[in-house]
PDB file of C-alpha atoms in Angstrom:
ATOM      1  CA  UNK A 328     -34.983  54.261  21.820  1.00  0.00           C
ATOM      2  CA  UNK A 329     -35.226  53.572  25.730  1.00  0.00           C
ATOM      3  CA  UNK A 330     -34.338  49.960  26.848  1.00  0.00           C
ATOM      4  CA  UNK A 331     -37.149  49.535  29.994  1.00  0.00           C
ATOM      5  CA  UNK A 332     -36.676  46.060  31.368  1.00  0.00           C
ATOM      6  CA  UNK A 333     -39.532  44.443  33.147  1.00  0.00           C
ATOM      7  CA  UNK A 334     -40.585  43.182  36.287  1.00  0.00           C
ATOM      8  CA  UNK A 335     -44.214  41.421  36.576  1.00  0.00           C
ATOM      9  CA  UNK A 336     -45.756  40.348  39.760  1.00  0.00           C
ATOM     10  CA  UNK A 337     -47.759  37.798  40.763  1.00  0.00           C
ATOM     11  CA  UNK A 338     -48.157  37.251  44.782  1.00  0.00           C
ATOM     12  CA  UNK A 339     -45.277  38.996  45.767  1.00  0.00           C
ATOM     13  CA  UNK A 340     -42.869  36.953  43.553  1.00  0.00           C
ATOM     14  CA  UNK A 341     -41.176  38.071  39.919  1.00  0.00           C
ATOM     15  CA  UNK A 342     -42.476  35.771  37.286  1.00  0.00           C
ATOM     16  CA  UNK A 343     -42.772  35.519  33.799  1.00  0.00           C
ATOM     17  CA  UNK A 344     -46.219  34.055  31.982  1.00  0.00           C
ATOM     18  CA  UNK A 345     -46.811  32.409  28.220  1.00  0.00           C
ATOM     19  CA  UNK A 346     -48.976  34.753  26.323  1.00  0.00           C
ATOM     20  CA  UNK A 347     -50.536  35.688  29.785  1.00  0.00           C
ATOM     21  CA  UNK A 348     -51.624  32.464  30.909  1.00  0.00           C
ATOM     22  CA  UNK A 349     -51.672  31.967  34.682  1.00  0.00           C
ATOM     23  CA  UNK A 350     -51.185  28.453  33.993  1.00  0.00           C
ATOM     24  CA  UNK A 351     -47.928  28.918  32.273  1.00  0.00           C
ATOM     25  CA  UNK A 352     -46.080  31.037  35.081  1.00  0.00           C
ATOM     26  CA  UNK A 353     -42.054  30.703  35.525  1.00  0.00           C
ATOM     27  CA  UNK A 354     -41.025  32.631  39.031  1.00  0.00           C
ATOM     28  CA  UNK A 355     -37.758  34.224  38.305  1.00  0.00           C
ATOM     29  CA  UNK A 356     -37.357  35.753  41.622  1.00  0.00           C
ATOM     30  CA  UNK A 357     -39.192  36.517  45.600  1.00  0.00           C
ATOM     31  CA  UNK A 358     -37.241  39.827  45.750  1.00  0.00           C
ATOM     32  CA  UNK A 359     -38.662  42.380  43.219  1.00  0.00           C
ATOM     33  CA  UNK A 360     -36.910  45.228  45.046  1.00  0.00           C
ATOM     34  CA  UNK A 361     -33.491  43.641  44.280  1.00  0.00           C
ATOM     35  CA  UNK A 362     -34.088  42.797  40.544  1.00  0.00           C
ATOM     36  CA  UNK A 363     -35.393  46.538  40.229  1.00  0.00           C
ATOM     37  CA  UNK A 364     -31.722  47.350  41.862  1.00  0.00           C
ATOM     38  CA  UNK A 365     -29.860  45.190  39.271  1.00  0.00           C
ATOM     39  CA  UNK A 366     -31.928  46.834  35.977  1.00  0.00           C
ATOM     40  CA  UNK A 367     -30.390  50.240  37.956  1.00  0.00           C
ATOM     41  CA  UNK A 368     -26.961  48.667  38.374  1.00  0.00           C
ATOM     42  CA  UNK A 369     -27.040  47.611  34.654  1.00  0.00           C
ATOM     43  CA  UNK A 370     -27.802  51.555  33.447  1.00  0.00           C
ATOM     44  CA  UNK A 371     -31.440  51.219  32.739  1.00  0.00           C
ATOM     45  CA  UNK A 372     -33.224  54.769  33.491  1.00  0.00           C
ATOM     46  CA  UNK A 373     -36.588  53.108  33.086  1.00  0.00           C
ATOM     47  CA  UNK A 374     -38.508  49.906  34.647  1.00  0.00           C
ATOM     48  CA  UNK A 375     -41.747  48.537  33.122  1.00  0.00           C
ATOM     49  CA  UNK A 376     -43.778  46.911  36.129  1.00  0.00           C
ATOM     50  CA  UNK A 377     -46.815  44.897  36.338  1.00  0.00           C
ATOM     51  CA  UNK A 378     -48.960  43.918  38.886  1.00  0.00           C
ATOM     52  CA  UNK A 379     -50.323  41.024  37.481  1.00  0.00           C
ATOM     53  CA  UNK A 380     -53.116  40.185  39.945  1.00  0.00           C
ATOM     54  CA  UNK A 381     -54.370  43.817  39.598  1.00  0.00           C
ATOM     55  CA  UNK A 382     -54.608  43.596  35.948  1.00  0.00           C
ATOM     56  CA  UNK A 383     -57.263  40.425  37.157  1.00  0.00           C
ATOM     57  CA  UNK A 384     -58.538  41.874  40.873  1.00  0.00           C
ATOM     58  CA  UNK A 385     -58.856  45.528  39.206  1.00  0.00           C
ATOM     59  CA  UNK A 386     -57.391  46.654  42.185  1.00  0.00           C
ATOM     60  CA  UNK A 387     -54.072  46.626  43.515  1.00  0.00           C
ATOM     61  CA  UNK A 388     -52.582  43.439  44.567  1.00  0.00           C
ATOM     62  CA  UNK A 389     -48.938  43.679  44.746  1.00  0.00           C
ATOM     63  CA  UNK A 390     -48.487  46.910  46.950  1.00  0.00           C
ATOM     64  CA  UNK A 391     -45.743  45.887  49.582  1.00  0.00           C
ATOM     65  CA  UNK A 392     -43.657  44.749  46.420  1.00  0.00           C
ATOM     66  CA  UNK A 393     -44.405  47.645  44.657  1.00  0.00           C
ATOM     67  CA  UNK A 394     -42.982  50.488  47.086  1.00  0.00           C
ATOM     68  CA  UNK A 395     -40.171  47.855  47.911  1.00  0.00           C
ATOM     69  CA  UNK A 396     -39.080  48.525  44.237  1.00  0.00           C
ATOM     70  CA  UNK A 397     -39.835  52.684  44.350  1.00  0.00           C
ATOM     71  CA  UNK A 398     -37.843  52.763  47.696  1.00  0.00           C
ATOM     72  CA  UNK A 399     -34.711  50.967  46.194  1.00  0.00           C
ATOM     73  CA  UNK A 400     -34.408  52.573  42.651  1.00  0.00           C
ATOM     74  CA  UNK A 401     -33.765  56.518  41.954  1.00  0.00           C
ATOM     75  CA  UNK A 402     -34.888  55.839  37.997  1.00  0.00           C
ATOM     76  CA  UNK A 403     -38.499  55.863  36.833  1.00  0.00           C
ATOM     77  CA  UNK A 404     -40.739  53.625  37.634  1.00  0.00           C
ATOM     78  CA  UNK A 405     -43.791  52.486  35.337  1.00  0.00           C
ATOM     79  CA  UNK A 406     -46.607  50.288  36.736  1.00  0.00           C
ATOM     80  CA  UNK A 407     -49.765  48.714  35.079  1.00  0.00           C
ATOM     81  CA  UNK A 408     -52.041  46.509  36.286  1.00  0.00           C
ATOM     82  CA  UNK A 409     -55.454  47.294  38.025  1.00  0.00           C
ATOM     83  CA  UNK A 410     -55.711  51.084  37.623  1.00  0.00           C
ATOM     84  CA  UNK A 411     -58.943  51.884  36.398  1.00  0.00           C
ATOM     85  CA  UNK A 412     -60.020  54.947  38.675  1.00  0.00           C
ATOM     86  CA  UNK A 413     -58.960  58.356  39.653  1.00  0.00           C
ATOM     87  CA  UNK A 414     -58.125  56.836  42.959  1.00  0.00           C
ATOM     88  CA  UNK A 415     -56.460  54.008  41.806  1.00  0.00           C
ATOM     89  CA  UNK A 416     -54.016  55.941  39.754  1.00  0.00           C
ATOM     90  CA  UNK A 417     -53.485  58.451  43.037  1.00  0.00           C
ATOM     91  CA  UNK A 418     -52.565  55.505  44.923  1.00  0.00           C
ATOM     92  CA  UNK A 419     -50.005  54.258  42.532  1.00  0.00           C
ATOM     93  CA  UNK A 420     -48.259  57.652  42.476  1.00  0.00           C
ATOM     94  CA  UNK A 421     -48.115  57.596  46.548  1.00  0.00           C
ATOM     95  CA  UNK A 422     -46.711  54.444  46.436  1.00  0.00           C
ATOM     96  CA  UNK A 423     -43.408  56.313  44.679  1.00  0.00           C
ATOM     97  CA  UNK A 424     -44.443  55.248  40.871  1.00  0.00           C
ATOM     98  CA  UNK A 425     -43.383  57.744  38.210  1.00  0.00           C
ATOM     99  CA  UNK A 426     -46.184  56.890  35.456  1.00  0.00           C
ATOM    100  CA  UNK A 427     -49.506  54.649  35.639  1.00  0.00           C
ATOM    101  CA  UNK A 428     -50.063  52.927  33.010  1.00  0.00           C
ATOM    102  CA  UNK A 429     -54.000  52.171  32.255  1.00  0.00           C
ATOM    103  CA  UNK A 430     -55.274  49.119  30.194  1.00  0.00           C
ATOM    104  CA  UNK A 431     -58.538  47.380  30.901  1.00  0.00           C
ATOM    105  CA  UNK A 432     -60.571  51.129  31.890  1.00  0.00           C
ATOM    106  CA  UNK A 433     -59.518  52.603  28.432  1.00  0.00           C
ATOM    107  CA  UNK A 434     -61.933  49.963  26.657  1.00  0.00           C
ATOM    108  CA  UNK A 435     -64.421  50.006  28.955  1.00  0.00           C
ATOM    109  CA  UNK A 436     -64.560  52.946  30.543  1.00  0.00           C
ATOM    110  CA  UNK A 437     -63.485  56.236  28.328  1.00  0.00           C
ATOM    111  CA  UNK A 438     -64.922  58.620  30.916  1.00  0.00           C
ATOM    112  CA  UNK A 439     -62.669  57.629  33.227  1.00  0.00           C
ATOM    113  CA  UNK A 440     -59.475  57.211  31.282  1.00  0.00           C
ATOM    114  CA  UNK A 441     -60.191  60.981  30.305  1.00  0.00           C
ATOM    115  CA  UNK A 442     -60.306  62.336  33.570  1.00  0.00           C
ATOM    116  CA  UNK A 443     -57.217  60.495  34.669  1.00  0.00           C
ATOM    117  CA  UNK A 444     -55.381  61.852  31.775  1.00  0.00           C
ATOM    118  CA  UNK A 445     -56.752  65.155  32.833  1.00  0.00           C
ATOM    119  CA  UNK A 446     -55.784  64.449  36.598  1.00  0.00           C
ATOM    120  CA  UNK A 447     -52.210  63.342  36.029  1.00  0.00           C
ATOM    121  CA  UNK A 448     -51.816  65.240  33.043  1.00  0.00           C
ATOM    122  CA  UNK A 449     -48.049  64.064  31.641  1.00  0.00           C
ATOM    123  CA  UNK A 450     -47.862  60.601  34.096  1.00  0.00           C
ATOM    124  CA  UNK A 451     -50.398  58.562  32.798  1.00  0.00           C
ATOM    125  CA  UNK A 452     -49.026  55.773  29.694  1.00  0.00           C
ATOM    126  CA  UNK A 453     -52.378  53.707  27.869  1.00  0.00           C
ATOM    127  CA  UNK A 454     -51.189  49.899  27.272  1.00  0.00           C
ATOM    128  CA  UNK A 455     -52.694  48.329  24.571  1.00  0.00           C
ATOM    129  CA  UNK A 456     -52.507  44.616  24.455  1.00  0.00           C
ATOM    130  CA  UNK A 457     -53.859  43.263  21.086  1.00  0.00           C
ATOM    131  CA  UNK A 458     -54.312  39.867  20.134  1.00  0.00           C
ATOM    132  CA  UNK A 459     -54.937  39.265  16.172  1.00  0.00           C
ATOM    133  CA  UNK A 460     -55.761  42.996  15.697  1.00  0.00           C
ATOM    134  CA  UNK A 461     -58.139  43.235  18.465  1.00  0.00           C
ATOM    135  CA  UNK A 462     -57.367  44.827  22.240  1.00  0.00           C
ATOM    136  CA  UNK A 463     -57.713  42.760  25.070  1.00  0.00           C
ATOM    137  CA  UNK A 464     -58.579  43.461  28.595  1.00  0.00           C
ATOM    138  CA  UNK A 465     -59.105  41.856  31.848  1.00  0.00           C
ATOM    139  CA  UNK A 466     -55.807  40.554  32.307  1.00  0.00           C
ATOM    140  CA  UNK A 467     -56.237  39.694  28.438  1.00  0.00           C
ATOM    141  CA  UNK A 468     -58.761  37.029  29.843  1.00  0.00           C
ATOM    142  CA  UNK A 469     -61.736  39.444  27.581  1.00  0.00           C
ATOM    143  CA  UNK A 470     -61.402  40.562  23.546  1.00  0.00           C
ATOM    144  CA  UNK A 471     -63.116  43.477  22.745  1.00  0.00           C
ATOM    145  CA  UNK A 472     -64.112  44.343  18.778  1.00  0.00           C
ATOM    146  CA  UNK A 473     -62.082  47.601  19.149  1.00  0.00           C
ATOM    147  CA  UNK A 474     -58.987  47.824  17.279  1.00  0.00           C
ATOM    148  CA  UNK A 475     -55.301  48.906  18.837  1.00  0.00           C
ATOM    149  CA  UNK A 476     -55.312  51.620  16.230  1.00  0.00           C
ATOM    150  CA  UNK A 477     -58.983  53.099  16.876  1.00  0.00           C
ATOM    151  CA  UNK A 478     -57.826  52.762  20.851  1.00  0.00           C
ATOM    152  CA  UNK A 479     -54.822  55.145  20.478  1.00  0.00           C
ATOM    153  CA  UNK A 480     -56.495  57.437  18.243  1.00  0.00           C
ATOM    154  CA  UNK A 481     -59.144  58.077  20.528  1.00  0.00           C
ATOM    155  CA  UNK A 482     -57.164  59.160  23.280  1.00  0.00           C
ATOM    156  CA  UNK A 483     -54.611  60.920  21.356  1.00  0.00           C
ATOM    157  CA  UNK A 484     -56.227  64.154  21.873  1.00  0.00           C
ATOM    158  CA  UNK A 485     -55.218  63.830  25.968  1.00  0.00           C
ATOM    159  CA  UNK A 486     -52.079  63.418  25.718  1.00  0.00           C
ATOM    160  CA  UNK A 487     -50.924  60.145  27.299  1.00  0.00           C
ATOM    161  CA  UNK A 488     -47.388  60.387  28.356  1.00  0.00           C
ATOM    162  CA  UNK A 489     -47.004  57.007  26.196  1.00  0.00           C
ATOM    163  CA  UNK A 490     -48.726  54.057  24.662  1.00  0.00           C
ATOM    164  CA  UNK A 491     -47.155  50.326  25.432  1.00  0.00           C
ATOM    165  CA  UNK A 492     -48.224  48.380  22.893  1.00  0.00           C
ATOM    166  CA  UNK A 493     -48.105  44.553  23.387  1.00  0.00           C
ATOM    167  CA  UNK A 494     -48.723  41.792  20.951  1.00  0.00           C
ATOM    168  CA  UNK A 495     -50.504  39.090  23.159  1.00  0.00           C
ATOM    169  CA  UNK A 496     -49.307  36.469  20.679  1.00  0.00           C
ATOM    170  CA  UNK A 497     -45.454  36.957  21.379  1.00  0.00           C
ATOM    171  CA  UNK A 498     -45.023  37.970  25.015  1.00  0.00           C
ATOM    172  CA  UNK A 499     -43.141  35.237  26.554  1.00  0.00           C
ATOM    173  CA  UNK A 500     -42.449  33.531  23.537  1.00  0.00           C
ATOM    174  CA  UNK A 501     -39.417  35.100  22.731  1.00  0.00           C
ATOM    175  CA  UNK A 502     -39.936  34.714  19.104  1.00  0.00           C
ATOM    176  CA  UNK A 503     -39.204  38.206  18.183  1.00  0.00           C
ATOM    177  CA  UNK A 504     -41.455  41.263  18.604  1.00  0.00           C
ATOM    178  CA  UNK A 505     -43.974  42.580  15.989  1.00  0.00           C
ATOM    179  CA  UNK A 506     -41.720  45.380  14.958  1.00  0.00           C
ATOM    180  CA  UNK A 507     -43.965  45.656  11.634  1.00  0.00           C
ATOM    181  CA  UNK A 508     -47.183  46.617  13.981  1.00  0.00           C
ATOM    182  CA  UNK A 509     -45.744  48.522  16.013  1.00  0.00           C
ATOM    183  CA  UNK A 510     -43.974  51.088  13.945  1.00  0.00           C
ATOM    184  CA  UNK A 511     -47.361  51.289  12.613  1.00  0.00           C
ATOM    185  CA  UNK A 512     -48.958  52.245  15.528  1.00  0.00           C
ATOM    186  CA  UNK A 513     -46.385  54.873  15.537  1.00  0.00           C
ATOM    187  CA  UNK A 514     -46.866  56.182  12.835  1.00  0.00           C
ATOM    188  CA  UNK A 515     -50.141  56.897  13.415  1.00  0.00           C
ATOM    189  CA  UNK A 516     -50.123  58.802  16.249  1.00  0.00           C
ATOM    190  CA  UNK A 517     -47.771  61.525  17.726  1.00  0.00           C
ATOM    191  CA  UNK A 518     -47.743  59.519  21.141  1.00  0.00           C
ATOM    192  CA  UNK A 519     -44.857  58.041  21.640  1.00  0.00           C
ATOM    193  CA  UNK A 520     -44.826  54.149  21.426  1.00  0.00           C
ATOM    194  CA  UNK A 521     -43.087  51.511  23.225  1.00  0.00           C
ATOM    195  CA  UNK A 522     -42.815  47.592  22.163  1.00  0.00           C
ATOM    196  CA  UNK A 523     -43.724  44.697  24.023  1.00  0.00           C
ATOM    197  CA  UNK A 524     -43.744  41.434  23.982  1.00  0.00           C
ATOM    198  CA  UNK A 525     -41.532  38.983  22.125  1.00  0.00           C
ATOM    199  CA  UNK A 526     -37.884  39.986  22.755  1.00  0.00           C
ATOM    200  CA  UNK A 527     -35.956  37.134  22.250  1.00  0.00           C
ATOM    201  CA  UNK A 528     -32.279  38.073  22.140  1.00  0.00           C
ATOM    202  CA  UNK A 529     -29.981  40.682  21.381  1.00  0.00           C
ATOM    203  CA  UNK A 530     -30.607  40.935  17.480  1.00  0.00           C
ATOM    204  CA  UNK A 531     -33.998  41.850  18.439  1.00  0.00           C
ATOM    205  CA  UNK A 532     -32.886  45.051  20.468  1.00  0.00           C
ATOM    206  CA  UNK A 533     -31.003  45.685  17.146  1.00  0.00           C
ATOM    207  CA  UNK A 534     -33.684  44.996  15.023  1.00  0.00           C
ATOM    208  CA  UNK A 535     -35.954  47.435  17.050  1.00  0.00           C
ATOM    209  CA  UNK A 536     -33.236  50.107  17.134  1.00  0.00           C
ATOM    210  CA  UNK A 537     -32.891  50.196  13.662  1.00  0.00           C
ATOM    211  CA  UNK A 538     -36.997  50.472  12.817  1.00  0.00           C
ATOM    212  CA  UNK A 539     -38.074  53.860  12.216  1.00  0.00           C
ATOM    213  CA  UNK A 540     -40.786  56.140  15.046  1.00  0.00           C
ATOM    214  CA  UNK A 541     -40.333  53.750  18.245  1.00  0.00           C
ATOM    215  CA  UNK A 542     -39.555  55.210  21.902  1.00  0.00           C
ATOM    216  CA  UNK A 543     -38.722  52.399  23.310  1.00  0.00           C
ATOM    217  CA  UNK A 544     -38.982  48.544  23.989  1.00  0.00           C
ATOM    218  CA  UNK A 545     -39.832  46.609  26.973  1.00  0.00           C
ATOM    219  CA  UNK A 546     -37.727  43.707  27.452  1.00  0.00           C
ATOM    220  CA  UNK A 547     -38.713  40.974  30.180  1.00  0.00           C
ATOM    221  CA  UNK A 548     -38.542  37.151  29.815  1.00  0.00           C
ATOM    222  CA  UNK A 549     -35.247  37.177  27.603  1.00  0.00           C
ATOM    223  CA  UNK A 550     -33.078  39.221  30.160  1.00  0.00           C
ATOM    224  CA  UNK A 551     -34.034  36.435  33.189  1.00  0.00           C
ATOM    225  CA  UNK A 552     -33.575  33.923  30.655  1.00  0.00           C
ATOM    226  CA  UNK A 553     -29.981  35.013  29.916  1.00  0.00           C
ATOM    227  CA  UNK A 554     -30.455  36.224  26.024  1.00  0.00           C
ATOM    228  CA  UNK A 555     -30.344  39.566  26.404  1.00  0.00           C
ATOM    229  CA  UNK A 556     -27.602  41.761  28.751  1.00  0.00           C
ATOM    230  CA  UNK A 557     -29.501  44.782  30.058  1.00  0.00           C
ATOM    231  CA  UNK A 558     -26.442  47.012  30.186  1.00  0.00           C
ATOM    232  CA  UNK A 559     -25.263  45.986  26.206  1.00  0.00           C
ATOM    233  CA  UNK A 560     -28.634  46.545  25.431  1.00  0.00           C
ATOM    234  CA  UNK A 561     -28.762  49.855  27.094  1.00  0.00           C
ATOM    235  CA  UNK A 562     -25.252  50.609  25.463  1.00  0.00           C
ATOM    236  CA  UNK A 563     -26.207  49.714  22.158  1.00  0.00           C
ATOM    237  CA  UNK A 564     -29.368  52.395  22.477  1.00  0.00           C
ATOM    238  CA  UNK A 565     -27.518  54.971  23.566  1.00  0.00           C
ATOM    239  CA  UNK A 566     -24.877  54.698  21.049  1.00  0.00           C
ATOM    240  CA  UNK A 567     -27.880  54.997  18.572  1.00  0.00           C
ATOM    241  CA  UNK A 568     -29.193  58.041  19.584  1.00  0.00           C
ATOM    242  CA  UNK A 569     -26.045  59.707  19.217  1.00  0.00           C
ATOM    243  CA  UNK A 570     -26.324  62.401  16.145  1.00  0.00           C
TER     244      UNK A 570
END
């Protein structure tokens, strides 16, 4: 399991929001490009970002900041957040990003989401934020009837480099991810699947490493909030993939 710490955006600055609430926003930093360096420093080969306007806008908001972070980091780079066309997606790669990650288009717009699967085949992720067993979209501002499961199936035949899965309920919260949901997930489809949401501290990291089918686990408010040390965290993952 890959350790992919986060970095979400919100005018420029790195912040942090309760269960995606605009009105509950902690800013944890105004220079993304330097935290990005730090999650490099600490041995991550992977950083999760979001723009979080885009994920509202549907377009992309957080650009400068963005290619700031691509420019200062040699690992990959995932973004989400606002990418819901062809276009879109090509303009995330130019600005240096290794995968787009699409969210809101896969409920609403399958057409699409196919043919930037097709375009990109191998760099695109699906995230799929769920709240009480149904997806979300809109910058979780809209619930749709569809389930996460039925969402991942149905793309599963395009091979998506990855599927995010988020539990709306825990992100920020750090109350401990849902490590029962989304092993589930997992083991439904041959995607690989990363958690989200809920780290709290250290013995979650373990907890996650030790649960069977999950690629990896997206770890944001807990590392700015001091509970979890990216480069133990990144230690203690690789010393469980060793045979």
């Amino acid at each position: 399991m890959i350790i992919i710490p986060a970095i979400d955006l919100h005018k420029g600055q790195v912040v942090r929001l309760r269960k995606g609430r605009f009105d509950e926003v902690t800013v944890y930093g105004t220079d993304p490009a330097a935290v990005a360096r730090s999650f490099q420093d600490a041995g991550a080969e992977r950083i999760h970002v979001v723009d979080l306007d885009g994920s509202v806008e549907g377009r992309g908001m957080n650009v400068q900041a963005i290619s700031s972070i691509c420019a200062e980091v040699g690992v990959e780079v995932e973004l989400g957040g606002g990418i819901r066309t062809v276009q879109a997606a090509r303009a995330a790669f130019d600005l240096g990003v290794t995968y787009a990650i699409l969210g809101t288009v896969t409920a609403r717009d399958p057409a699409t989401t196919v043919a930037i699967l097709k375009q990109f085949p191998g760099r695109v992720g699906i995230g799929i934020d769920a709240l009480d067993g149904r997806v979300a979209v809109g910058g979780w501002k809209e619930l749709t009837t569809r389930t996460a499961s039925e969402l991942a199936r149905q793309y599963e035949p395009f091979h998506p480099a990855f599927i995010v899965y988020t539990d709306i309920s825990r992100d920020g919260m750090l109350t401990g991810p849902n490590i029962e949901a989304t092993a589930a997930l997992a083991r439904e489809v041959t995607t690989p699947v990363v958690a989200s949401g809920g780290v709290g501290g250290m013995e979650d990291i373990r907890a996650l490493l030790e649960a069977d089918g999950i690629f990896g686990a997206i770890v944001g408010k807990a590392v700015y909030e001091g509970r979890v040390d990216v480069a133990e965290a990144v230690r203690l993952s690789r010393q469980a993939a060793r045979p």
